[in-house]
Coordinates of C-alpha atoms in Angstrom, one line a residue:
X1 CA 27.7 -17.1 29.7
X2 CA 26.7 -19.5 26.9
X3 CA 26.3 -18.4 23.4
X4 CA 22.3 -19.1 23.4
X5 CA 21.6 -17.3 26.8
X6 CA 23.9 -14.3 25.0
X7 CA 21.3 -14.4 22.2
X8 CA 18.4 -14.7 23.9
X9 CA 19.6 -11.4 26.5
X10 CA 20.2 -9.8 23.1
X11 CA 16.9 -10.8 21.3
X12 CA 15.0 -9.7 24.3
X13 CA 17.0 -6.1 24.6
X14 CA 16.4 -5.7 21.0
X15 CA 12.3 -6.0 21.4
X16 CA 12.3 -4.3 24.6
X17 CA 14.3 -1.2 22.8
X18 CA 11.9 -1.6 19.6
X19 CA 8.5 -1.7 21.9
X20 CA 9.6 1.5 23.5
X21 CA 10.8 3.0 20.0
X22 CA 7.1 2.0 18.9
X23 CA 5.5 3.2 22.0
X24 CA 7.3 6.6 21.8
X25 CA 5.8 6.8 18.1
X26 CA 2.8 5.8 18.4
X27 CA 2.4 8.9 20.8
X28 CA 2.8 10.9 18.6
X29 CA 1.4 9.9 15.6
X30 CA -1.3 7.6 16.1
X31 CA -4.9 9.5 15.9
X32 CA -7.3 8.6 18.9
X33 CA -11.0 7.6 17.5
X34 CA -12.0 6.7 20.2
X35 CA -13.9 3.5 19.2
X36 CA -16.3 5.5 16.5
X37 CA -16.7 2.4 14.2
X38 CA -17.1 0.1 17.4
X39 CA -19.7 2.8 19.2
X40 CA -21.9 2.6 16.4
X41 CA -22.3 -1.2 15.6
X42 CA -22.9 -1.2 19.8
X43 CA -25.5 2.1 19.6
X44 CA -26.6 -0.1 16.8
X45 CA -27.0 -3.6 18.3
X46 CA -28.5 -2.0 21.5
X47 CA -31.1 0.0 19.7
X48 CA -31.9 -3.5 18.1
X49 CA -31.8 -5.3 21.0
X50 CA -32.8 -3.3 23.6
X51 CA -34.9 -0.2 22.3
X52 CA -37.2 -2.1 20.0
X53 CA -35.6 -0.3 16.9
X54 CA -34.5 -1.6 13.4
X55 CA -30.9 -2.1 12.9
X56 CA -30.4 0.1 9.7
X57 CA -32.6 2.3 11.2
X58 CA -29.8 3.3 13.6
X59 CA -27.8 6.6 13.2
X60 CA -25.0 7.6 15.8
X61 CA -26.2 10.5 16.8
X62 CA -24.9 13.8 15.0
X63 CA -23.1 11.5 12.1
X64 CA -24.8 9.8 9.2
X65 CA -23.4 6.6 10.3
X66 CA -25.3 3.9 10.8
X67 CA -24.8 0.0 10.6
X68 CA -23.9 -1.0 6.8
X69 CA -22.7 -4.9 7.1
X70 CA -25.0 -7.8 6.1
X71 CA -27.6 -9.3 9.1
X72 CA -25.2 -12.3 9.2
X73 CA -22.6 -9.4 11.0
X74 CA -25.3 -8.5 13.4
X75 CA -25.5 -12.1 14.4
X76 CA -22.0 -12.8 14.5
X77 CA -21.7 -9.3 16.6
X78 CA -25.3 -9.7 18.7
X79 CA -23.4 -10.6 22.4
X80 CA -21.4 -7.4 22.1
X81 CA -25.3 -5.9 22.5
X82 CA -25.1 -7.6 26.5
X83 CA -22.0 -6.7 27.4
X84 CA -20.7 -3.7 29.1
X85 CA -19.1 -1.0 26.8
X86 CA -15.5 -1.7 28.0
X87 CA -16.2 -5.0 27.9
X88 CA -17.0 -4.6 24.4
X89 CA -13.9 -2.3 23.9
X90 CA -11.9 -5.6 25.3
X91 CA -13.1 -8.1 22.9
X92 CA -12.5 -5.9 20.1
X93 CA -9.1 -5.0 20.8
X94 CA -8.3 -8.9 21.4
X95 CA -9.6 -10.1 18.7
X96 CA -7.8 -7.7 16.2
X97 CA -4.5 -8.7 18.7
X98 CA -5.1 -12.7 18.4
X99 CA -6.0 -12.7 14.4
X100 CA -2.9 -10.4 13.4
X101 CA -0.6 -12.4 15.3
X102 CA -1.4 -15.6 14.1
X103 CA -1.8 -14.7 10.5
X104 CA 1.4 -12.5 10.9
X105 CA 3.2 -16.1 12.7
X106 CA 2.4 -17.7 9.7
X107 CA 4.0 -15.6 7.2
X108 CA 6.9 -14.5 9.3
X109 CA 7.7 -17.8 10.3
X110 CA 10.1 -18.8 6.9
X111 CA 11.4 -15.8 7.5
X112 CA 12.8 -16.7 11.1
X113 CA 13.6 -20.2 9.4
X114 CA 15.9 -18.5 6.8
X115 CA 18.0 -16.2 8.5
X116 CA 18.1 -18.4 11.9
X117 CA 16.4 -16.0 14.0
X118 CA 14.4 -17.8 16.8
X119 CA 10.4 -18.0 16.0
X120 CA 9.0 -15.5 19.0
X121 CA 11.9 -13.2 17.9
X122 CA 10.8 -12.6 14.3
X123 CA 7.3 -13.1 15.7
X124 CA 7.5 -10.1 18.5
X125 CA 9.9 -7.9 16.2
X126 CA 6.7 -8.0 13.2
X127 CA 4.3 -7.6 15.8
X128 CA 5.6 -4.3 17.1
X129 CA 6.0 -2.9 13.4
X130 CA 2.3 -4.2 12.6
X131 CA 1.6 -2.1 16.0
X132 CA 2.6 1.2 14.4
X133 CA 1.2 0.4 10.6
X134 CA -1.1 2.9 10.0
X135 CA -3.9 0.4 8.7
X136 CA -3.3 -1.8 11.2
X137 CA -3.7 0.8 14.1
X138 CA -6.4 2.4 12.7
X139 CA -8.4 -0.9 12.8
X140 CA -7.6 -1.0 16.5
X141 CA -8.8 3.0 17.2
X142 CA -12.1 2.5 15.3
X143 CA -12.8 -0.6 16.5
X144 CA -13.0 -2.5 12.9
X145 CA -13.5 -6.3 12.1
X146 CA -10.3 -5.9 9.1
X147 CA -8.3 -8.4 10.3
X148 CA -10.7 -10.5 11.9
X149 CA -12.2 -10.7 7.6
X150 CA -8.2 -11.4 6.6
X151 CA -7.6 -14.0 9.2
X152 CA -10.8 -15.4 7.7
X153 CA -9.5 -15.6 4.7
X154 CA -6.1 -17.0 5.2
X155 CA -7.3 -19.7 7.3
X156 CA -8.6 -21.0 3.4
X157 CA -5.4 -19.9 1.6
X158 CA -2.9 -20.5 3.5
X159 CA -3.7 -23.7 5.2
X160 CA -7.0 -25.7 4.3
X161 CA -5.9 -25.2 0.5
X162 CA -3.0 -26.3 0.1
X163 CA -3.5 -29.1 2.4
X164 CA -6.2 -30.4 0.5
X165 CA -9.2 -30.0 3.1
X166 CA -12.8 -30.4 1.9
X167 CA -13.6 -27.5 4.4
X168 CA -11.3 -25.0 2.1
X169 CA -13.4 -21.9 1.0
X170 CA -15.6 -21.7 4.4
X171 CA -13.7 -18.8 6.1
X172 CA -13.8 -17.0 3.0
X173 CA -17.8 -17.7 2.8
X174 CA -18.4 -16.6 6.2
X175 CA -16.4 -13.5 5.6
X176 CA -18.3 -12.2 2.7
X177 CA -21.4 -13.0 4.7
X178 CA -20.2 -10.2 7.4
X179 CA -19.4 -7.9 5.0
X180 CA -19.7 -8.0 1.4
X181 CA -15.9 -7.4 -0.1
X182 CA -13.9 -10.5 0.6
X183 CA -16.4 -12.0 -2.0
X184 CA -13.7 -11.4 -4.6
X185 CA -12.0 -14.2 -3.2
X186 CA -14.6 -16.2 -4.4
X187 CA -14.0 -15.1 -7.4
X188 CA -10.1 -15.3 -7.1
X189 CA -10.9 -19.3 -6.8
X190 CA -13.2 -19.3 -10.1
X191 CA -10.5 -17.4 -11.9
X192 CA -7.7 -20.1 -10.5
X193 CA -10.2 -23.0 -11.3
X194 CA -10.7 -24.6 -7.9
X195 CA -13.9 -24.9 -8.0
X196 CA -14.7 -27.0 -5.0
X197 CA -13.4 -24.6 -2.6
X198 CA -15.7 -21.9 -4.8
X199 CA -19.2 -23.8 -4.1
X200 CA -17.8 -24.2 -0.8
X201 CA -17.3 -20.6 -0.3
X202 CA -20.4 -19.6 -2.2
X203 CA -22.6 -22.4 -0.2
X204 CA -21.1 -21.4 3.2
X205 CA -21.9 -17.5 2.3
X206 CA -25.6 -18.5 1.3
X207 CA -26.1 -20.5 4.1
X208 CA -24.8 -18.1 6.6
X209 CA -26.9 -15.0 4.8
X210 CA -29.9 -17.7 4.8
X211 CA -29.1 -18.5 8.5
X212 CA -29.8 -14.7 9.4
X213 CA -32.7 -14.1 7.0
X214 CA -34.3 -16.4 9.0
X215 CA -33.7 -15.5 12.0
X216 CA -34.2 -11.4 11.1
X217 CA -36.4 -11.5 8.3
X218 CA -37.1 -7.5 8.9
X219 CA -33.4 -6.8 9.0
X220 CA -32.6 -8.8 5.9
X221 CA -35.5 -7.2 3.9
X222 CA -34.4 -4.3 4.9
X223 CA -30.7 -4.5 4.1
X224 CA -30.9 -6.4 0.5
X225 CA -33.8 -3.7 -0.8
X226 CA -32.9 -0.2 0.9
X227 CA -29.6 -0.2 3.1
X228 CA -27.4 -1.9 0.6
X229 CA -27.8 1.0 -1.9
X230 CA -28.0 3.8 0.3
X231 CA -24.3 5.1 -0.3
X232 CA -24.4 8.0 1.6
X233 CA -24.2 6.0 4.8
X234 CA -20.7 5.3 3.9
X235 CA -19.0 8.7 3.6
X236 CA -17.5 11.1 0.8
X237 CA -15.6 9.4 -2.2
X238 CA -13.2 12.6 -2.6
X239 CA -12.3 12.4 1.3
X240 CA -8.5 11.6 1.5
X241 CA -8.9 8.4 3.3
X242 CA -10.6 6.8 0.4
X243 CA -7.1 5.1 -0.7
X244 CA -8.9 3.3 -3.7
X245 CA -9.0 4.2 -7.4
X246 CA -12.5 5.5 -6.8
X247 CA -10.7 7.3 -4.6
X248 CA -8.6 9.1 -6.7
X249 CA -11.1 10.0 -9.5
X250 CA -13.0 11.2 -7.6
X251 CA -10.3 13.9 -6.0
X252 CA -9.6 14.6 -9.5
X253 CA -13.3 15.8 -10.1
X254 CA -15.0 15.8 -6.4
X255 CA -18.5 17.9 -7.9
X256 CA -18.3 15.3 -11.2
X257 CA -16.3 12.3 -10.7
X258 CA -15.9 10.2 -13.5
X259 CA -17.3 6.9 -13.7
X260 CA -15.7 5.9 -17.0
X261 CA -12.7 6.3 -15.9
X262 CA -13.3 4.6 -12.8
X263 CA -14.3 1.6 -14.6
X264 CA -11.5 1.6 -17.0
X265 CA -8.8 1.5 -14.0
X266 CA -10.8 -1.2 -12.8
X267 CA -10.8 -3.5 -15.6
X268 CA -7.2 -2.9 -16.5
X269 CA -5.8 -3.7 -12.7
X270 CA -8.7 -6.9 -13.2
X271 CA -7.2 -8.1 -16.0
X272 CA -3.4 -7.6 -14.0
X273 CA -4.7 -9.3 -11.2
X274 CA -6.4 -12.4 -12.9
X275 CA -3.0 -12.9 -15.1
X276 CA -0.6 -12.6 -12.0
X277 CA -3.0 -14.4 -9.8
X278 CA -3.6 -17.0 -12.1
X279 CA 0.6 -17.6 -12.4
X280 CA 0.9 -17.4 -8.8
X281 CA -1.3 -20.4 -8.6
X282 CA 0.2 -22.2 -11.0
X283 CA 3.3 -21.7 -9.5
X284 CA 1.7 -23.4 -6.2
X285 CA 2.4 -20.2 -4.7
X286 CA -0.8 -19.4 -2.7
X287 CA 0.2 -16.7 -0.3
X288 CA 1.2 -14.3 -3.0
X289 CA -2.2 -15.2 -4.3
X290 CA -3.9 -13.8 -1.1
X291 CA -1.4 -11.0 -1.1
X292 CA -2.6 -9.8 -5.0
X293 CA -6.3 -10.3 -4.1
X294 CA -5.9 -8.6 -1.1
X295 CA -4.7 -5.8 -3.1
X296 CA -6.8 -6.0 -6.2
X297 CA -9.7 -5.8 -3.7
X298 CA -8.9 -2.2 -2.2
X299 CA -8.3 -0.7 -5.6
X300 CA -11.2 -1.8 -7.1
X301 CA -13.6 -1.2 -4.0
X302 CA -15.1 2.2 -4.4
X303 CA -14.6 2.9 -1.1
X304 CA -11.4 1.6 0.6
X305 CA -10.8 3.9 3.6
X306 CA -7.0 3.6 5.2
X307 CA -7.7 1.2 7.8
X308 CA -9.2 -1.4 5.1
X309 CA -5.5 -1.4 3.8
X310 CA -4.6 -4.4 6.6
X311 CA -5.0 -6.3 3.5
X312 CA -1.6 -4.7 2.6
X313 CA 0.5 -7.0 5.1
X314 CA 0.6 -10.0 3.6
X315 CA 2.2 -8.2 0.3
X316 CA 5.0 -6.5 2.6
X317 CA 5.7 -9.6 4.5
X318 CA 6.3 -11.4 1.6
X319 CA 8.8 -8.6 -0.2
X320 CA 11.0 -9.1 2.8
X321 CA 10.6 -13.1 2.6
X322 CA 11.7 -13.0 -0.9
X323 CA 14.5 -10.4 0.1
X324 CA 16.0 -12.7 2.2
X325 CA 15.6 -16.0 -0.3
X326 CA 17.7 -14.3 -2.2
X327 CA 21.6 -13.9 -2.7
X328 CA 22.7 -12.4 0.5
X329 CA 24.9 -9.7 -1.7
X330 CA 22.9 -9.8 -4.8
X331 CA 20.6 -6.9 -6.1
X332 CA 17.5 -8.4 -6.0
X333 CA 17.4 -8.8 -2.1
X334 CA 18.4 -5.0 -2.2
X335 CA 15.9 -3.5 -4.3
X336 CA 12.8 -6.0 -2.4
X337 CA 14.3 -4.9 1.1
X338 CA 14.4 -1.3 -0.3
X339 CA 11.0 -1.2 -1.7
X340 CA 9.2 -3.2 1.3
X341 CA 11.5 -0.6 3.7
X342 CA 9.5 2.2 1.4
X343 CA 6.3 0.6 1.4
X344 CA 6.3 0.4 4.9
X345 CA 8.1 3.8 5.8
X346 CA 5.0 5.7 3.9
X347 CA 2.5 3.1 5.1
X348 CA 3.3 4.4 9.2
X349 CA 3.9 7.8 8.2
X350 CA 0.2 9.0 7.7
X351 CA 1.4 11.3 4.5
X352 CA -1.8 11.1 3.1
X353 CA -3.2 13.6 5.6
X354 CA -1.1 16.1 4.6
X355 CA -3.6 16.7 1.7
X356 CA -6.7 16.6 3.7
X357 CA -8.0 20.1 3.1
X358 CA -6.7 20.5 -0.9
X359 CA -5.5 17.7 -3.0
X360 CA -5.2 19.7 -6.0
X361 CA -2.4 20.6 -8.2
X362 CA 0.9 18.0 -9.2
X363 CA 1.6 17.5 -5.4
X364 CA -2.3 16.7 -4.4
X365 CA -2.6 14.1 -7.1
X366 CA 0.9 12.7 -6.3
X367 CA 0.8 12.8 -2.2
X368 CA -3.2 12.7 -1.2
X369 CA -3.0 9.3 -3.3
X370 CA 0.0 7.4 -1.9
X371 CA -1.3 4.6 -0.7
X372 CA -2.9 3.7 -4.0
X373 CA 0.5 4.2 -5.8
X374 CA 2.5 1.7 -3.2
X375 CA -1.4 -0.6 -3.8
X376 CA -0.5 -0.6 -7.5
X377 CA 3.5 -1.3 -7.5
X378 CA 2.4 -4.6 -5.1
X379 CA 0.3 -5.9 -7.4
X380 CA 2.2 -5.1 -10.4
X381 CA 6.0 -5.8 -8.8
X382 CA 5.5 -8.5 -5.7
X383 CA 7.2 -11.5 -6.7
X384 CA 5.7 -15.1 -7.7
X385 CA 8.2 -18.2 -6.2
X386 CA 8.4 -21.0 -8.5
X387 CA 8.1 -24.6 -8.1
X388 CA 12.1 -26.2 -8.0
X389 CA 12.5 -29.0 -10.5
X390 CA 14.1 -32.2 -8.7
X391 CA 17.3 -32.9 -8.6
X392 CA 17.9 -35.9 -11.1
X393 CA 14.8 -34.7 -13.4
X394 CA 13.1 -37.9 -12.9
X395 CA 9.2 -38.2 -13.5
X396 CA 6.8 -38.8 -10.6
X397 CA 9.2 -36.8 -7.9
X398 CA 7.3 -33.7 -6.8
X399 CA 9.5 -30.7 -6.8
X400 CA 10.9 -29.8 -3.6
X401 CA 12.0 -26.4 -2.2
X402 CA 15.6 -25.1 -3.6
X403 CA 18.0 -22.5 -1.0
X404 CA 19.1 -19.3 -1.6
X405 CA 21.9 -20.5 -3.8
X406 CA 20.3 -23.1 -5.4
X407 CA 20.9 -25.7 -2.8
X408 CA 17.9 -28.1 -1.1
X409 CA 16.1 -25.5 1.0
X410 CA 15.2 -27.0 4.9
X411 CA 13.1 -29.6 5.9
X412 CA 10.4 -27.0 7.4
X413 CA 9.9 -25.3 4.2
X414 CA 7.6 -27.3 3.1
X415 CA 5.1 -25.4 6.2
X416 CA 6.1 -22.0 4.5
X417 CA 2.6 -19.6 3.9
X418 CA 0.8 -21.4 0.9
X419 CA 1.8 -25.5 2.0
X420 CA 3.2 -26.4 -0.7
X421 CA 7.5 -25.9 -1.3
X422 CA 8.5 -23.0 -2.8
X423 CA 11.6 -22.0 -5.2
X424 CA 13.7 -19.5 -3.3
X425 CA 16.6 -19.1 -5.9
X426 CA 18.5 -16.7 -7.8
X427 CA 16.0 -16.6 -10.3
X428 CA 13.3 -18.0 -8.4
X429 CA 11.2 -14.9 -8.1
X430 CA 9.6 -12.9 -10.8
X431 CA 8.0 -9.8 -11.2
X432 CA 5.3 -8.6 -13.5
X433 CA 6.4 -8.7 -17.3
X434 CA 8.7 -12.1 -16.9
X435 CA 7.9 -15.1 -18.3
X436 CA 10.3 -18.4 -17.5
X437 CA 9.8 -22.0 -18.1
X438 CA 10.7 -24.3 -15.7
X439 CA 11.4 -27.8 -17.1
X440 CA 9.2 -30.5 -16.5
X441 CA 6.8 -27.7 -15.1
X442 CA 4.1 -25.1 -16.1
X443 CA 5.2 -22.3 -17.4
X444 CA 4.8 -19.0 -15.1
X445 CA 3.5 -15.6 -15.9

């Protein structure tokens, strides 16, 4: 038997073995809910549709649930309101499938490229994990639109961006039009200075929430004045799946939650984000970008329950990518394998549960908040790649992408997330706190 059918038997055995390890998990700990989040934007679009009601009006019945995204949503969501209810269940379920695996393809693929595994290898081996993150399954039980928002998002990050496109900043405009939070991307580009694919987000957001004003004037008068503010729709800040900084305040205090300490943790991990998102730019490194935003967003949002923390994957993809840009034997690829390992280990294990009923005392505050801690040492500890300086220091030469050891990196890694070439040497990578000047380049950090 030839060496490449021997691999390809073995790549196959090993995703086979990993989908039944996966399956086998997922068993047992994944939570069935039974489409709740899906069943009420349907109760909610049928009532609309078909009973004569007001969207926001809607409540599934014995919850105080009811439709909270902007009308643009209910526009982008109105055919689910003619379909059948497993239908419905289909095309949710799909599109979650679809948008993870392309968004995961693209930052897996320099992965495959620098170890030499084959692309649908490293593709179907992150798929499987993704399969039995907690976040990501979550999104899949309720019935969410998470990574449908993300995939949004990285369409404008990771390839209109960098290529240069005049379209950059619509995905991320048409996702804070169907629900509010990725607007911090928006202001992500305003920190980083690029303002035409700002206006373009803000002009495609406007237009889209203009688009459905028009169309539902009664819905959109109804959302902007009354169900916007109506918090209680959204659930209890103190309830363990709130994995935000809100989130832990408010378990501090749940009767008397402090609000000036909320704010205070909110403008410090700002003020982190803007500095390290601002040298990750610089650096023309634009996934880690989307990877600190990401995470800046759930801490910050007052309400960021588990399965919002999808916006967690690009940050974990990327401690293993730079793991593996680095020395093969070195520490650095030891301690980013260990702590993405970590990340993920907690991230699948659904710990936080554990504190459900009392998150008092050293162990409450420690365990009922572990997805904020892992949140926090992302966005203070994921590495920024730096440009590589070229190779006879000449002006006009734009920098190209360096190897592991310091050697030209391969011809494809100019596609790697982000578009631009990226440094993946020794001391190519740098965590919060370093600051290193590159010759002939702007300094980092």
């Amino acid at each position: 038997m030839a060496q490449g059918a021997r691999r390809t038997y073995g790549q196959v055995a090993g995703v086979v073995v990993l989908a039944v390890v996966v399956a086998a998990f997922l068993s047992v700990a994944a939570v069935r809910h039974g489409f709740f989040d899906l069943k009420v934007y349907y109760g909610a679009l049928t009532f609309w549709v078909h009973d004569g009601g007001e969207i926001y009006d809607f409540l599934k019945a014995g919850t105080q649930y009811g439709f909270t995204y902007p009308p643009f949503a209910a526009l982008v969501m109105l055919p689910m309101a003619y379909l059948p209810w497993p239908a419905a269940i289909t095309v949710s379920v799909a599109a979650s499938v679809l948008t993870s695996a392309v968004l995961i393809r693209w930052l897996v693929d320099p992965i495959a490229r620098r170890v030499g595994w084959t692309r649908w290898f490293a593709l179907a081996v992150a798929l499987c994990l993704a399969a039995a993150f907690e976040p990501m399954r979550e999104t899949v039980n309720f019935g969410q639109v998470n990574t449908l928002l993300l995939f949004l998002v990285a369409v404008d990050l990771l390839r209109l961006l960098p290529a240069g496109n005049r379209w950059a900043g619509v995905g991320i405009g048409l996702a804070t039009a169907i629900k509010l939070t990725p607007g911090v991307f928006i202001v992500y580009l305003l920190v980083t200075r690029r303002w035409r694919a700002a206006f373009t987000a803000m002009a495609a957001a406007a237009g889209a929430t203009l688009l459905a004003a028009a169309l539902f004037p009664d819905a959109s008068r109804e959302f902007w004045t009354e169900a916007l503010w109506n918090t209680g729709r959204v659930g209890e800040l103190a309830f363990v799946s709130n994995q935000s900084l809100r989130g832990v305040v408010a378990r501090l205090d749940p009767e008397h939650p402090s609000t000036v300490a909320w704010l205070a943790l909110v403008l410090a991990t700002l003020a982190v984000w803007a500095w390290r998102s601002r040298s990750a730019v610089a650096a023309g490194d634009e996934a880690t970008g989307l990877a600190l935003t990401g995470v800046m967003m759930c801490l910050v949002s007052p309400v960021t329950w588990v399965h919002h923390l999808v916006w967690l994957i690009p940050g974990l993809i990327l401690l293993v990518d730079n793991a593996m840009a680095a020395p093969a034997r070195g520490r650095r690829r030891r301690v980013l394998l260990a702590a993405a390992i970590i990340g993920y280990g907690f991230l699948i294990s659904r710990i936080v549960w554990a504190w459900e009923k009392d998150f008092t005392g050293v162990d409450g505050f420690l365990g009922s908040n572990t997805y904020v801690w892992i949140s926090l040492a992302l966005l203070l500890g994921l590495p920024i790649r730096r440009w590589a300086v070229p190779a006879d220091g000449g002006p006009g030469r734009a920098p190209g992408p360096v190897g592991s050891a310091g050697e030209p990196g391969p011809a494809g890694s100019v596609g790697e997330p982000g578009g631009v070439p990226q440094l993946d040497q020794r001391e190519g990578v740098a965590s919060a706190g370093e600051r290193h000047r590159v010759d002939g380049l702007r300094p980092v950090g």
